[in-house]
XYZ file of C-alpha atoms in Angstrom:
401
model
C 209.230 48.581 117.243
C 209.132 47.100 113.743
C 205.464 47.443 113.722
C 204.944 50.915 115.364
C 207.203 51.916 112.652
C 204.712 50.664 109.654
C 202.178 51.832 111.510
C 202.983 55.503 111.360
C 204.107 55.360 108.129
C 200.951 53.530 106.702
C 199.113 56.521 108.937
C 201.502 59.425 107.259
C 200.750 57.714 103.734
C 196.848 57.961 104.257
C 197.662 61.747 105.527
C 199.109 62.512 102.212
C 196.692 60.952 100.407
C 193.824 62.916 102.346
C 195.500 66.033 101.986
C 196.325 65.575 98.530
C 192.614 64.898 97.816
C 191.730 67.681 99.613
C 193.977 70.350 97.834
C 192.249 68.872 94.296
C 188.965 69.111 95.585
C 189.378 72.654 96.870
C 191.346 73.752 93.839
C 187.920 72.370 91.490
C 185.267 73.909 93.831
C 186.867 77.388 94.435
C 188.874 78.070 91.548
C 189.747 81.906 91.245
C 188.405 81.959 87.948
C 185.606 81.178 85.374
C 185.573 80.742 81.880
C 182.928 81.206 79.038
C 183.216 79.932 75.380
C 183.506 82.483 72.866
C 180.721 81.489 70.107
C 179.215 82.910 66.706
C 176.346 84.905 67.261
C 174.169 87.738 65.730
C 173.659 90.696 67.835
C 171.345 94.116 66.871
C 171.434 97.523 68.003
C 168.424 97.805 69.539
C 166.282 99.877 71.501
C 162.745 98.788 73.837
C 159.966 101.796 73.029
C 156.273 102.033 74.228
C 153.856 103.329 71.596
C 150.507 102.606 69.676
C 149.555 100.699 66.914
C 147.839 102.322 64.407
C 145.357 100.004 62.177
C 142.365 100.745 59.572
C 139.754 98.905 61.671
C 136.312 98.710 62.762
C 134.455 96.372 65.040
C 132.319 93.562 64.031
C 128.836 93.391 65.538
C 127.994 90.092 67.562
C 126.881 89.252 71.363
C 126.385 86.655 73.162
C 127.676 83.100 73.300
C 129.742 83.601 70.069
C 131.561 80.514 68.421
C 134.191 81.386 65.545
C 134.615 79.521 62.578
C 138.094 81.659 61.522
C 140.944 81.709 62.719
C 142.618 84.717 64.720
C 144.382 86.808 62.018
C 142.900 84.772 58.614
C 142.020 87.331 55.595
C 138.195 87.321 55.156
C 136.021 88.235 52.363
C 133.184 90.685 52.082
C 130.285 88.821 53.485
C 132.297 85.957 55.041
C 130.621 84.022 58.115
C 133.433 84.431 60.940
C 131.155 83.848 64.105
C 127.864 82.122 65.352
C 126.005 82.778 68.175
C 124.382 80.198 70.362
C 121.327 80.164 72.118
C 121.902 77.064 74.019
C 125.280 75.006 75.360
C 124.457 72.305 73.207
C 124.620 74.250 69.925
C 128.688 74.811 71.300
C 129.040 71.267 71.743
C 127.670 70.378 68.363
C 129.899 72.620 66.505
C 133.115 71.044 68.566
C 131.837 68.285 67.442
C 131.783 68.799 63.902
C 135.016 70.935 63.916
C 136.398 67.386 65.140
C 135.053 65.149 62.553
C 136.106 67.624 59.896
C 139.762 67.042 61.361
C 138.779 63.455 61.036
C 137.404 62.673 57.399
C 140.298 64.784 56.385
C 142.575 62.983 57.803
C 141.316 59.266 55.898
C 140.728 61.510 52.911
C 144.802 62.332 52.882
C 145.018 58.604 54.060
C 143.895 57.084 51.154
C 145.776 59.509 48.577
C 148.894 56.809 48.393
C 149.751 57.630 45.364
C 153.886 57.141 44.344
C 154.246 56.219 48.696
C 157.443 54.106 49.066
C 157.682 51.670 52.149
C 160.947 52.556 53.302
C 159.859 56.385 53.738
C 156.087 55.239 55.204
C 157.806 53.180 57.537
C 160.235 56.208 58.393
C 157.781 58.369 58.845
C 155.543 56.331 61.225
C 158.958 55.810 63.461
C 159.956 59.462 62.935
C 156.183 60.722 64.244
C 155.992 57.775 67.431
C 159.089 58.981 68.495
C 158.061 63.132 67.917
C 155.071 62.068 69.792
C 156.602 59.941 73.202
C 158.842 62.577 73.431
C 156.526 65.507 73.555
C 154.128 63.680 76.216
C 157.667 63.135 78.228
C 157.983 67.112 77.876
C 154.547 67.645 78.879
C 154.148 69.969 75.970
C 150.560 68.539 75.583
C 149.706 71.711 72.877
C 151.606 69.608 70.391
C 150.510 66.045 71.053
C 147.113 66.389 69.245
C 149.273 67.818 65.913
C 151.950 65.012 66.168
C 149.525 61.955 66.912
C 147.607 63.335 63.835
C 150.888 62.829 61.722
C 151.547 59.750 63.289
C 147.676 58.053 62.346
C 148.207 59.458 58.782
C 151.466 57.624 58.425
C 149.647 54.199 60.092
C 146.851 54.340 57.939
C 148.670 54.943 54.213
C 151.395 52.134 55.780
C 147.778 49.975 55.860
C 146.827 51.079 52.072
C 150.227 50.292 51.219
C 150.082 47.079 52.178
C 146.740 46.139 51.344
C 145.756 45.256 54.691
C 143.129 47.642 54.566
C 141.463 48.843 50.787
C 140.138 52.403 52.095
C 138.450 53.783 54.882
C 135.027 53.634 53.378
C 133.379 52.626 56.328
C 134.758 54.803 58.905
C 134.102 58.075 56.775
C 130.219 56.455 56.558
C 130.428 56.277 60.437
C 131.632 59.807 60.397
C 129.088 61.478 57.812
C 126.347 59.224 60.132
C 127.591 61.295 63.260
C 128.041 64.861 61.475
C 124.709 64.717 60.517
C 123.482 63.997 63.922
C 125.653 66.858 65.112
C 124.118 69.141 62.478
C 120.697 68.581 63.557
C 121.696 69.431 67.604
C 123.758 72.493 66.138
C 120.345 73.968 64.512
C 120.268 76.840 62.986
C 122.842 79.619 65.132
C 122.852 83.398 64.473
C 125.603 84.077 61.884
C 127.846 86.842 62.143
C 128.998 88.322 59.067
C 132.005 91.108 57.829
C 130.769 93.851 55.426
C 134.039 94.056 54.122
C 136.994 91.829 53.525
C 139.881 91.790 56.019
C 141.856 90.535 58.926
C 139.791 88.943 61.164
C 140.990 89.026 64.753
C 137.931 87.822 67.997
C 137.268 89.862 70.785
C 138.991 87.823 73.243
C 142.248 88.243 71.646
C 142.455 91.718 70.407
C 142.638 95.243 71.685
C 141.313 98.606 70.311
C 142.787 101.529 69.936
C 140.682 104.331 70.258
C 143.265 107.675 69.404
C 142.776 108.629 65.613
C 146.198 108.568 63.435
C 145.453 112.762 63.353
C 144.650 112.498 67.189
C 148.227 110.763 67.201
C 149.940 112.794 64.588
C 148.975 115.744 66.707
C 150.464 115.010 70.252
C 153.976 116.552 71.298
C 156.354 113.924 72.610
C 155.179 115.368 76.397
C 151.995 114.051 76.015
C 152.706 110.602 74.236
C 154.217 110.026 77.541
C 151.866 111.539 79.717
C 149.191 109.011 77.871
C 151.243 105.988 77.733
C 152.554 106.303 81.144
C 148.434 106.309 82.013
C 147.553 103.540 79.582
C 144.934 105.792 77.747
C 143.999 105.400 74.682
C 142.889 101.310 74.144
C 140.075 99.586 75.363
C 139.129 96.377 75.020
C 137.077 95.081 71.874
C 132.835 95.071 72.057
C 131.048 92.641 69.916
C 132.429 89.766 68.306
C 136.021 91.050 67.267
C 137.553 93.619 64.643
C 138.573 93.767 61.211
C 141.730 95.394 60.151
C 140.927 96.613 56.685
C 144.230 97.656 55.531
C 147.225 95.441 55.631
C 149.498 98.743 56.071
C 149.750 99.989 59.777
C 151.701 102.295 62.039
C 154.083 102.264 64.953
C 154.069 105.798 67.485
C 156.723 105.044 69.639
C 158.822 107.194 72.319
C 162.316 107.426 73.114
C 164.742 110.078 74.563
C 165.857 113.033 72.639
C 169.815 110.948 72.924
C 168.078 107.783 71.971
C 166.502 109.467 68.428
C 169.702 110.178 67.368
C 169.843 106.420 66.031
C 167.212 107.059 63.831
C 169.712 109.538 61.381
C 169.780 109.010 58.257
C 167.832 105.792 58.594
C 165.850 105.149 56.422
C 164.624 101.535 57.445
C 164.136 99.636 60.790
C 163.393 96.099 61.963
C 160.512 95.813 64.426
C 159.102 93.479 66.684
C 157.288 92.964 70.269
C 158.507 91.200 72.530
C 156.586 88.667 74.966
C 153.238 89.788 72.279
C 154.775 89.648 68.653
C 158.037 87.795 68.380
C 158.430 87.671 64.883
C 160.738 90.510 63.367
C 159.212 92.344 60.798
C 160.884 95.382 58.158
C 159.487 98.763 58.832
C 159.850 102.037 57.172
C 160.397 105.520 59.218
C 158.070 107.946 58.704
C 159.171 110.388 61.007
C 161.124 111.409 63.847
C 159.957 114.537 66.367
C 162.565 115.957 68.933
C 161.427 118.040 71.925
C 164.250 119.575 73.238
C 162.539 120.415 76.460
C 161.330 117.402 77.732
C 164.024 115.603 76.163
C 161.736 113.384 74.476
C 161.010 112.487 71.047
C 157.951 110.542 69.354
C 158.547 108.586 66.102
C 156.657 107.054 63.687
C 157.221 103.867 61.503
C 155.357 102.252 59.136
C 154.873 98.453 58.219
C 153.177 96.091 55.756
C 153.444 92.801 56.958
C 150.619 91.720 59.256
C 150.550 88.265 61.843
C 147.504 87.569 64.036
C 149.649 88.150 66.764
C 150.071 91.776 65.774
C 146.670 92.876 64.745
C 145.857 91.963 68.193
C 147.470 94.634 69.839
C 147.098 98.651 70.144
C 149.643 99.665 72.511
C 153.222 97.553 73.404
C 156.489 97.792 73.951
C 158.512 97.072 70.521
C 161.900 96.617 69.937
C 163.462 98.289 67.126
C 166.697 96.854 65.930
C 168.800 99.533 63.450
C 171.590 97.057 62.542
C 172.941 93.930 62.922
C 175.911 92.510 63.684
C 177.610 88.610 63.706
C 180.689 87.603 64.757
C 182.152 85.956 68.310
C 180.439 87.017 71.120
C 181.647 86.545 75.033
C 180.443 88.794 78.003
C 181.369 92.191 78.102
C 182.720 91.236 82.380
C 186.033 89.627 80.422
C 187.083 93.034 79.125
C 190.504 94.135 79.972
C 192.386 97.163 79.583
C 196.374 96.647 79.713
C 198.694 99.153 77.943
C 195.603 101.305 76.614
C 195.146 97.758 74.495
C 191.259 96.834 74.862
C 191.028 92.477 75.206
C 191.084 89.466 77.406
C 192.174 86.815 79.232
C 191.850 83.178 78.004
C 192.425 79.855 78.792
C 195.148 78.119 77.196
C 196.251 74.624 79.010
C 196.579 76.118 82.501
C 197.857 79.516 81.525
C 196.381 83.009 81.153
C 197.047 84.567 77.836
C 196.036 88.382 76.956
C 194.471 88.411 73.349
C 193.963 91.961 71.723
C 190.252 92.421 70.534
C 188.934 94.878 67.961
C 185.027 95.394 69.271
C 182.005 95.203 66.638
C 179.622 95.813 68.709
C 178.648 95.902 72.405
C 175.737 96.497 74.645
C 175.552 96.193 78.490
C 176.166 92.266 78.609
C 178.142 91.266 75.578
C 181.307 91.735 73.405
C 180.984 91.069 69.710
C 184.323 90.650 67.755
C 185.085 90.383 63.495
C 185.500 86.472 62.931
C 188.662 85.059 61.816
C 190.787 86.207 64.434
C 194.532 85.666 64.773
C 197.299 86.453 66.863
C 199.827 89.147 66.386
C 197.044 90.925 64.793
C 194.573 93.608 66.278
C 192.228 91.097 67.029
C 193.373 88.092 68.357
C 190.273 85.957 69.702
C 189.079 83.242 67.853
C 186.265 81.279 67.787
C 185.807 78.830 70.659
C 188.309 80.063 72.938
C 188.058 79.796 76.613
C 187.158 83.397 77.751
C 188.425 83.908 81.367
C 184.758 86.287 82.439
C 185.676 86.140 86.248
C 189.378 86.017 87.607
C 192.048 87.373 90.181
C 195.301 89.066 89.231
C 195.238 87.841 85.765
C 198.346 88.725 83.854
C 199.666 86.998 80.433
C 201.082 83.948 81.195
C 200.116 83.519 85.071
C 199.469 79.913 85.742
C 195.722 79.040 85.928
């Protein structure tokens, strides 16, 4: 009897146990809520327009089997050699060649310029770049390995000059002049292709022309920006062996609804960039706004004077124009509440639900941005860090979590 007695109750203990277990794993894996962290952050208000770029340019003359000797975007001189052309495979492989022991000889050149090198630092540095370099080959982001193991070899080789266990690099830059002169002789003598005038440089297979005048441009309605961007008119992909952008000063036609223009009141300047093409955010000027009433459309026009090779590449994208921005503590815009005609949310305190009063920045379809330095008892009462409660059933202010 004794032991049918300890036997249930050793069974009802492991029930508990089970049941308990169960309860805490159910209450972790469906919990009726979610939280974000509310987190410093600069947000703009922006808007995504279609339209034209507008450069001084002209094509540069070239066919063939072309091999450049600038670089996409690089500001040429009058009479500067940009391209060759190539008669025969080898002539490409020669100048790959030599474009490789340049990069070489370059590299001892800097190697042997040791001049006020401390150990401590050379020794740091050759760590710093094996490290940089393992860990990009574990990322597989093989477009930087070439760039880092070049750092790494010039820290090596002034750590050798350092320490006198090598004098120079005399004999390998011998080697090296030996082989560039070999290359030199299987590279010939290759067509050179020349600019008339000086420049921005930008090769064939990375650009596109646009082939609408400015007047052509100035000229359409807002109806018929759209008709021609919604076709893709008006570009065309470059002939020869690239263009030159003459002018460092170019132009932005871009389209927007008649609502959307109204952003552009009284402003004066804009920040532009292009997403997915031309990341980096440049200043702009506007020129001028047009507002068809009709089609409830309306064509600006912005200037800029900042050029990237990235940007002279391109005649018609979709920019994004940023009018102002904004930082202060962002959390999605799904954790707004409305109780009492107060706007705020919920957050996470412990394992209660508080309701903290907001005063809104900014917002856009996805996120909330709130003035920093919040406190409670004030108008804004969110402060930086605080568990934002973005998903959640029957909240209420002080409801146990």
């Amino acid at each position: 009897m004794r032991s049918a007695i300890v036997k249930y109750g050793l069974f009802a203990a492991l029930g508990l146990a089970a049941l308990y277990l169960a309860v805490q794993v159910f209450t972790v894996l469906d919990r009726p809520y979610k939280t974000e962290t509310a987190i410093l952050y600069d947000m703009s208000d922006s808007l995504y327009c279609s339209g034209y770029l507008v450069f001084q340019q002209q094509e540069v003359a070239g066919e063939g089997q072309l091999g450049y000797l600038v670089a996409n975007g690089e500001r040429v001189a009058a009479g500067t050699q940009v391209a060759e052309i190539y008669t025969d495979a080898s002539q490409a492989r020669a100048r790959l060649s030599l474009t490789e022991l340049d990069e070489q000889l370059e590299l001892l050149e800097h190697s042997e310029n040791t001049a006020g090198s401390d150990l401590d630092l050379l020794l740091s540095q050759r760590q710093s770049a094996l490290y940089d370099l393992l860990d990009q080959m574990d990322r597989h982001d093989y477009a930087r390995v070439s760039e880092t193991g070049d750092e790494y070899l010039l820290a090596l080789n002034r750590l050798q000059i350092t320490t006198g266990t090598v004098k120079d690099f005399s004999e390998a830059k011998a080697l090296i002049a030996d082989e560039q002169a070999i290359q030199l002789a299987n590279l010939g003598s290759p067509q050179a292709v020349t600019v008339s005038t000086g420049g921005y440089f930008v090769a064939a297979d990375a650009a596109q022309l646009l082939t609408y005048t400015q007047k052509e441009l100035d000229e359409m309605t807002p109806a018929q920006l759209q008709e021609s961007l919604s076709q893709g008119k008006g570009y065309r992909e470059v002939s020869g062996a690239g263009k030159l952008v003459t002018s460092y000063k170019w132009y932005f036609y871009g389209l927007c609804t008649e609502e959307e223009s109204r952003k552009f009141t009284d402003v004066s300047s804009v920040d532009i960039s292009f997403p997915g093409a031309a990341e980096k955010v440049l200043p702009a000027t506007v020129e001028s706004v047009t507002v068809d009433e009709e089609s409830g459309l309306a064509k600006f026009v912005l200037s800029c004077e900042y050029v990237g090779a990235d940007v002279l590449s391109l005649a018609s994208a979709t920019a994004r124009i940023d009018f102002e921005s904004y930082k202060g503590i962002r959390f999605s815009a799904r954790a707004l509440n409305i109780v009492d005609g107060e706007k705020g949310v919920y957050v996470k305190y412990g394992n209660l639900a508080r309701f903290r009063k907001i005063t809104v920045l900014y917002q856009d379809d996805e996120y909330i941005l709130v003035p920093q330095g919040g406190k409670v008892g004030t108008d804004n009462e969110l402060r930086l860090f605080d568990e934002v409660i973005v998903e959640g059933t029957d909240l209420r202010d002080g409801k146990i979590l």
